[in-house]
mmCIF file of C-alpha atoms in Angstrom:
data_model
loop_
_atom_site.group_PDB
_atom_site.id
_atom_site.type_symbol
_atom_site.label_atom_id
_atom_site.label_comp_id
_atom_site.label_asym_id
_atom_site.label_seq_id
_atom_site.Cartn_x
_atom_site.Cartn_y
_atom_site.Cartn_z
ATOM 1 C CA MET A 202 5.021 -17.605 0.099
ATOM 2 C CA ILE A 203 4.258 -19.223 -3.257
ATOM 3 C CA HIS A 204 6.869 -21.280 -5.110
ATOM 4 C CA THR A 205 6.893 -22.318 -8.763
ATOM 5 C CA GLU A 206 9.669 -23.874 -10.799
ATOM 6 C CA ARG A 207 10.986 -20.445 -11.803
ATOM 7 C CA VAL A 208 9.764 -17.868 -9.306
ATOM 8 C CA THR A 209 8.944 -17.240 -5.690
ATOM 9 C CA ILE A 210 6.077 -14.906 -4.837
ATOM 10 C CA VAL A 211 6.280 -13.273 -1.430
ATOM 11 C CA PRO A 212 4.497 -10.444 0.354
ATOM 12 C CA PHE A 213 6.305 -7.200 -0.441
ATOM 13 C CA GLU A 214 8.902 -6.035 2.062
ATOM 14 C CA MET A 215 10.779 -2.749 2.108
ATOM 15 C CA LYS A 216 14.030 -4.585 1.417
ATOM 16 C CA TYR A 217 12.805 -4.572 -2.225
ATOM 17 C CA LEU A 218 12.097 -0.821 -2.189
ATOM 18 C CA LEU A 219 14.949 0.238 -4.469
ATOM 19 C CA ASP A 220 14.300 -2.629 -6.885
ATOM 20 C CA TYR A 221 10.635 -1.612 -7.103
ATOM 21 C CA TYR A 222 11.545 2.077 -7.401
ATOM 22 C CA HIS A 223 14.056 1.536 -10.213
ATOM 23 C CA GLY A 224 11.943 -1.052 -12.048
ATOM 24 C CA PHE A 225 8.706 0.968 -11.999
ATOM 25 C CA ASN A 226 10.002 3.339 -14.662
ATOM 26 C CA HIS A 227 8.593 5.407 -17.558
ATOM 27 C CA GLU A 228 8.373 2.395 -19.882
ATOM 28 C CA ILE A 229 6.496 0.294 -17.322
ATOM 29 C CA THR A 230 4.063 3.120 -16.532
ATOM 30 C CA LYS A 231 3.618 4.404 -20.088
ATOM 31 C CA PHE A 232 0.078 2.994 -20.314
ATOM 32 C CA GLN A 233 -0.837 3.133 -16.612
ATOM 33 C CA TRP A 234 -2.461 5.754 -14.422
ATOM 34 C CA PRO A 235 0.483 5.992 -12.018
ATOM 35 C CA ASP A 236 3.705 7.644 -13.054
ATOM 36 C CA PRO A 237 7.179 6.573 -11.962
ATOM 37 C CA PHE A 238 7.997 7.637 -8.444
ATOM 38 C CA GLU A 239 9.631 11.052 -8.113
ATOM 39 C CA SER A 240 12.122 9.709 -5.586
ATOM 40 C CA SER A 241 12.851 6.641 -3.512
ATOM 41 C CA ASP A 242 11.261 8.448 -0.543
ATOM 42 C CA HIS A 243 8.075 8.942 -2.583
ATOM 43 C CA ALA A 244 8.137 5.245 -3.494
ATOM 44 C CA LYS A 245 8.650 4.309 0.154
ATOM 45 C CA GLY A 246 5.651 6.396 1.206
ATOM 46 C CA ARG A 247 3.340 4.915 -1.432
ATOM 47 C CA LEU A 248 4.483 1.357 -0.829
ATOM 48 C CA GLN A 249 4.021 1.878 2.909
ATOM 49 C CA GLU A 250 0.418 2.880 2.171
ATOM 50 C CA PHE A 251 0.006 -0.458 0.362
ATOM 51 C CA LEU A 252 1.551 -2.296 3.318
ATOM 52 C CA ASN A 253 -0.891 -0.512 5.637
ATOM 53 C CA GLU A 254 -3.750 -1.601 3.367
ATOM 54 C CA MET A 255 -2.391 -5.148 3.560
ATOM 55 C CA GLU A 256 -2.509 -5.009 7.367
ATOM 56 C CA ARG A 257 -6.181 -3.983 7.102
ATOM 57 C CA GLY A 258 -6.898 -6.852 4.682
ATOM 58 C CA GLU A 259 -7.730 -4.516 1.778
ATOM 59 C CA THR A 260 -4.776 -5.129 -0.538
ATOM 60 C CA LEU A 261 -2.209 -7.767 -1.375
ATOM 61 C CA LEU A 262 1.159 -6.630 -2.679
ATOM 62 C CA PHE A 263 3.533 -9.359 -3.780
ATOM 63 C CA SER A 264 7.120 -9.292 -4.985
ATOM 64 C CA VAL A 265 7.962 -11.708 -7.781
ATOM 65 C CA LEU A 266 11.469 -13.078 -7.270
ATOM 66 C CA SER A 267 13.750 -15.293 -9.314
ATOM 67 C CA LYS A 268 15.085 -18.470 -7.763
ATOM 68 C CA LYS A 269 18.238 -16.446 -7.007
ATOM 69 C CA ASP A 270 16.116 -13.951 -5.034
ATOM 70 C CA VAL A 271 16.352 -11.242 -7.717
ATOM 71 C CA PHE A 272 13.361 -8.882 -7.838
ATOM 72 C CA LEU A 273 11.443 -9.421 -11.092
ATOM 73 C CA GLY A 274 8.309 -7.363 -10.489
ATOM 74 C CA SER A 275 5.068 -7.153 -8.618
ATOM 75 C CA VAL A 276 1.564 -8.567 -8.472
ATOM 76 C CA GLU A 277 -1.032 -6.430 -6.736
ATOM 77 C CA VAL A 278 -4.605 -7.091 -5.696
ATOM 78 C CA HIS A 279 -6.540 -3.980 -4.696
ATOM 79 C CA GLY A 280 -10.030 -3.915 -3.203
ATOM 80 C CA LEU A 281 -9.636 -7.345 -1.669
ATOM 81 C CA THR A 282 -12.756 -6.859 0.447
ATOM 82 C CA LYS A 283 -14.869 -5.999 -2.600
ATOM 83 C CA GLU A 284 -16.743 -8.335 -4.905
ATOM 84 C CA LEU A 285 -14.307 -7.686 -7.790
ATOM 85 C CA PRO A 286 -10.758 -7.167 -6.564
ATOM 86 C CA GLU A 287 -8.590 -5.374 -9.124
ATOM 87 C CA LEU A 288 -5.494 -7.120 -10.427
ATOM 88 C CA GLY A 289 -2.217 -5.534 -11.379
ATOM 89 C CA VAL A 290 1.050 -7.061 -12.516
ATOM 90 C CA TRP A 291 4.304 -5.717 -13.896
ATOM 91 C CA ILE A 292 7.692 -7.210 -14.638
ATOM 92 C CA VAL A 293 10.959 -5.298 -14.925
ATOM 93 C CA GLU A 294 11.865 -4.469 -18.524
ATOM 94 C CA SER A 295 14.902 -6.756 -18.695
ATOM 95 C CA GLU A 296 12.787 -9.793 -17.734
ATOM 96 C CA GLN A 297 9.713 -9.197 -19.887
ATOM 97 C CA ASN A 298 8.490 -11.682 -22.501
ATOM 98 C CA LYS A 299 9.711 -14.665 -20.483
ATOM 99 C CA GLY A 300 6.340 -15.720 -19.065
ATOM 100 C CA TYR A 301 6.935 -14.398 -15.551
ATOM 101 C CA ALA A 302 3.823 -12.178 -15.501
ATOM 102 C CA TYR A 303 1.557 -15.068 -16.466
ATOM 103 C CA GLU A 304 3.203 -17.480 -14.056
ATOM 104 C CA ALA A 305 2.998 -15.064 -11.133
ATOM 105 C CA LEU A 306 -0.537 -13.878 -11.851
ATOM 106 C CA LYS A 307 -1.808 -17.435 -12.304
ATOM 107 C CA GLU A 308 -0.389 -18.465 -8.937
ATOM 108 C CA VAL A 309 -1.822 -15.410 -7.210
ATOM 109 C CA LEU A 310 -5.252 -16.053 -8.768
ATOM 110 C CA ASP A 311 -5.128 -19.648 -7.520
ATOM 111 C CA TYR A 312 -4.077 -18.375 -4.090
ATOM 112 C CA LEU A 313 -6.977 -15.895 -4.018
ATOM 113 C CA GLY A 314 -9.458 -18.626 -4.869
ATOM 114 C CA ALA A 315 -8.111 -21.072 -2.297
ATOM 115 C CA ASN A 316 -7.506 -18.631 0.562
ATOM 116 C CA TYR A 317 -10.080 -15.889 0.036
ATOM 117 C CA GLY A 318 -12.797 -17.624 -1.990
ATOM 118 C CA LYS A 319 -12.400 -15.024 -4.743
ATOM 119 C CA LEU A 320 -13.610 -16.239 -8.136
ATOM 120 C CA SER A 321 -14.077 -12.978 -10.071
ATOM 121 C CA PHE A 322 -11.635 -10.161 -10.688
ATOM 122 C CA PHE A 323 -11.287 -6.845 -12.503
ATOM 123 C CA TYR A 324 -8.395 -6.343 -14.914
ATOM 124 C CA GLU A 325 -7.707 -3.161 -16.853
ATOM 125 C CA ALA A 326 -5.246 -2.457 -19.635
ATOM 126 C CA ASP A 327 -4.678 0.345 -22.074
ATOM 127 C CA THR A 328 -5.737 -0.776 -25.546
ATOM 128 C CA ARG A 329 -2.243 0.037 -26.854
ATOM 129 C CA ASN A 330 -0.566 -2.215 -24.285
ATOM 130 C CA ILE A 331 -0.460 -5.340 -26.438
ATOM 131 C CA ALA A 332 1.510 -7.375 -23.872
ATOM 132 C CA SER A 333 -1.132 -6.831 -21.173
ATOM 133 C CA THR A 334 -3.912 -7.814 -23.554
ATOM 134 C CA LYS A 335 -2.030 -10.959 -24.601
ATOM 135 C CA LEU A 336 -1.471 -11.798 -20.945
ATOM 136 C CA LEU A 337 -5.185 -11.509 -20.240
ATOM 137 C CA HIS A 338 -6.098 -13.892 -23.055
ATOM 138 C CA LYS A 339 -3.755 -16.567 -21.700
ATOM 139 C CA PHE A 340 -6.375 -17.061 -18.990
ATOM 140 C CA GLU A 341 -9.253 -17.872 -21.377
ATOM 141 C CA ASP A 342 -9.186 -21.602 -20.587
ATOM 142 C CA SER A 343 -9.759 -21.005 -16.877
ATOM 143 C CA TYR A 344 -11.707 -17.737 -16.860
ATOM 144 C CA GLU A 345 -14.626 -16.268 -18.709
ATOM 145 C CA ILE A 346 -13.401 -12.844 -19.822
ATOM 146 C CA LEU A 347 -16.095 -10.198 -20.049
ATOM 147 C CA GLU A 348 -15.144 -6.977 -21.796
ATOM 148 C CA GLN A 349 -16.333 -3.829 -20.070
ATOM 149 C CA GLY A 350 -16.550 -0.283 -21.374
ATOM 150 C CA LEU A 351 -13.618 1.645 -22.777
ATOM 151 C CA GLU A 352 -12.589 4.697 -20.788
ATOM 152 C CA LYS A 353 -10.555 7.444 -22.439
ATOM 153 C CA LEU A 354 -9.013 9.809 -19.932
ATOM 154 C CA THR A 355 -6.073 12.037 -19.218
ATOM 155 C CA THR A 356 -4.073 11.564 -16.040
ATOM 156 C CA ASP A 357 -3.052 14.390 -13.741
ATOM 157 C CA SER A 358 0.393 14.287 -15.372
ATOM 158 C CA GLY A 359 -1.093 14.590 -18.876
ATOM 159 C CA LYS A 360 -0.927 10.975 -20.106
ATOM 160 C CA ALA A 361 -3.778 10.139 -22.471
ATOM 161 C CA LEU A 362 -5.026 6.643 -21.656
ATOM 162 C CA GLU A 363 -7.495 4.314 -23.357
ATOM 163 C CA LEU A 364 -8.368 1.894 -20.585
ATOM 164 C CA GLN A 365 -10.278 -1.260 -21.410
ATOM 165 C CA GLY A 366 -11.735 -3.029 -18.411
ATOM 166 C CA TYR A 367 -12.379 -6.759 -18.168
ATOM 167 C CA ILE A 368 -14.032 -9.010 -15.642
ATOM 168 C CA LEU A 369 -12.479 -12.431 -15.201
ATOM 169 C CA LYS A 370 -14.878 -15.038 -13.836
ATOM 170 C CA THR A 371 -13.597 -18.447 -12.864
ATOM 171 C CA LYS A 372 -15.145 -21.089 -15.097
ATOM 172 C CA LYS A 373 -17.059 -23.558 -12.994
ATOM 173 C CA LYS A 374 -15.997 -27.121 -13.600
ATOM 174 C CA LYS A 375 -18.750 -29.610 -14.300
ATOM 175 C CA PRO A 376 -18.815 -32.712 -12.074
ATOM 176 C CA ALA A 377 -17.607 -34.846 -15.027
ATOM 177 C CA ASP A 378 -14.566 -32.541 -15.389
ATOM 178 C CA ARG A 379 -13.392 -33.253 -11.832
ATOM 179 C CA GLN A 380 -12.545 -36.909 -12.390
#
């Protein structure tokens, strides 16, 4: 469990299933490969797969909660055993533009460094998703951000995506910076 002044970040539990299901809607997924879940049962099955991956140490799936225990969104880390785990974050529409995504992702990145020794990550955003790109650039002081190739593709459901990949590498602090 990770606490900040405004949020609590906890491993996902099925008690947040309906919040996740309702929050992960067409607007949230507009520029993402996944589509909204077809049903709460479909959401439960997919989220259970993530929980199984967590048990195997391959994935981290966190719920972002308000101080009043209201579900605000999710932070995900896929490919945890790989050199470049992939980051994902989303916040429910009603709570966007309040800094929750940055706050939660920053804490999870710190957690990954301290507990897993992870210093480099993969982040991908559709070029039209301005909020995700702005979020990425908020990390420029702490991470070197290396732009990767642009991938234009069409999802199985017919969404045309323009995915820009980035590698975030923790900036090494010089001995003089540690004072």
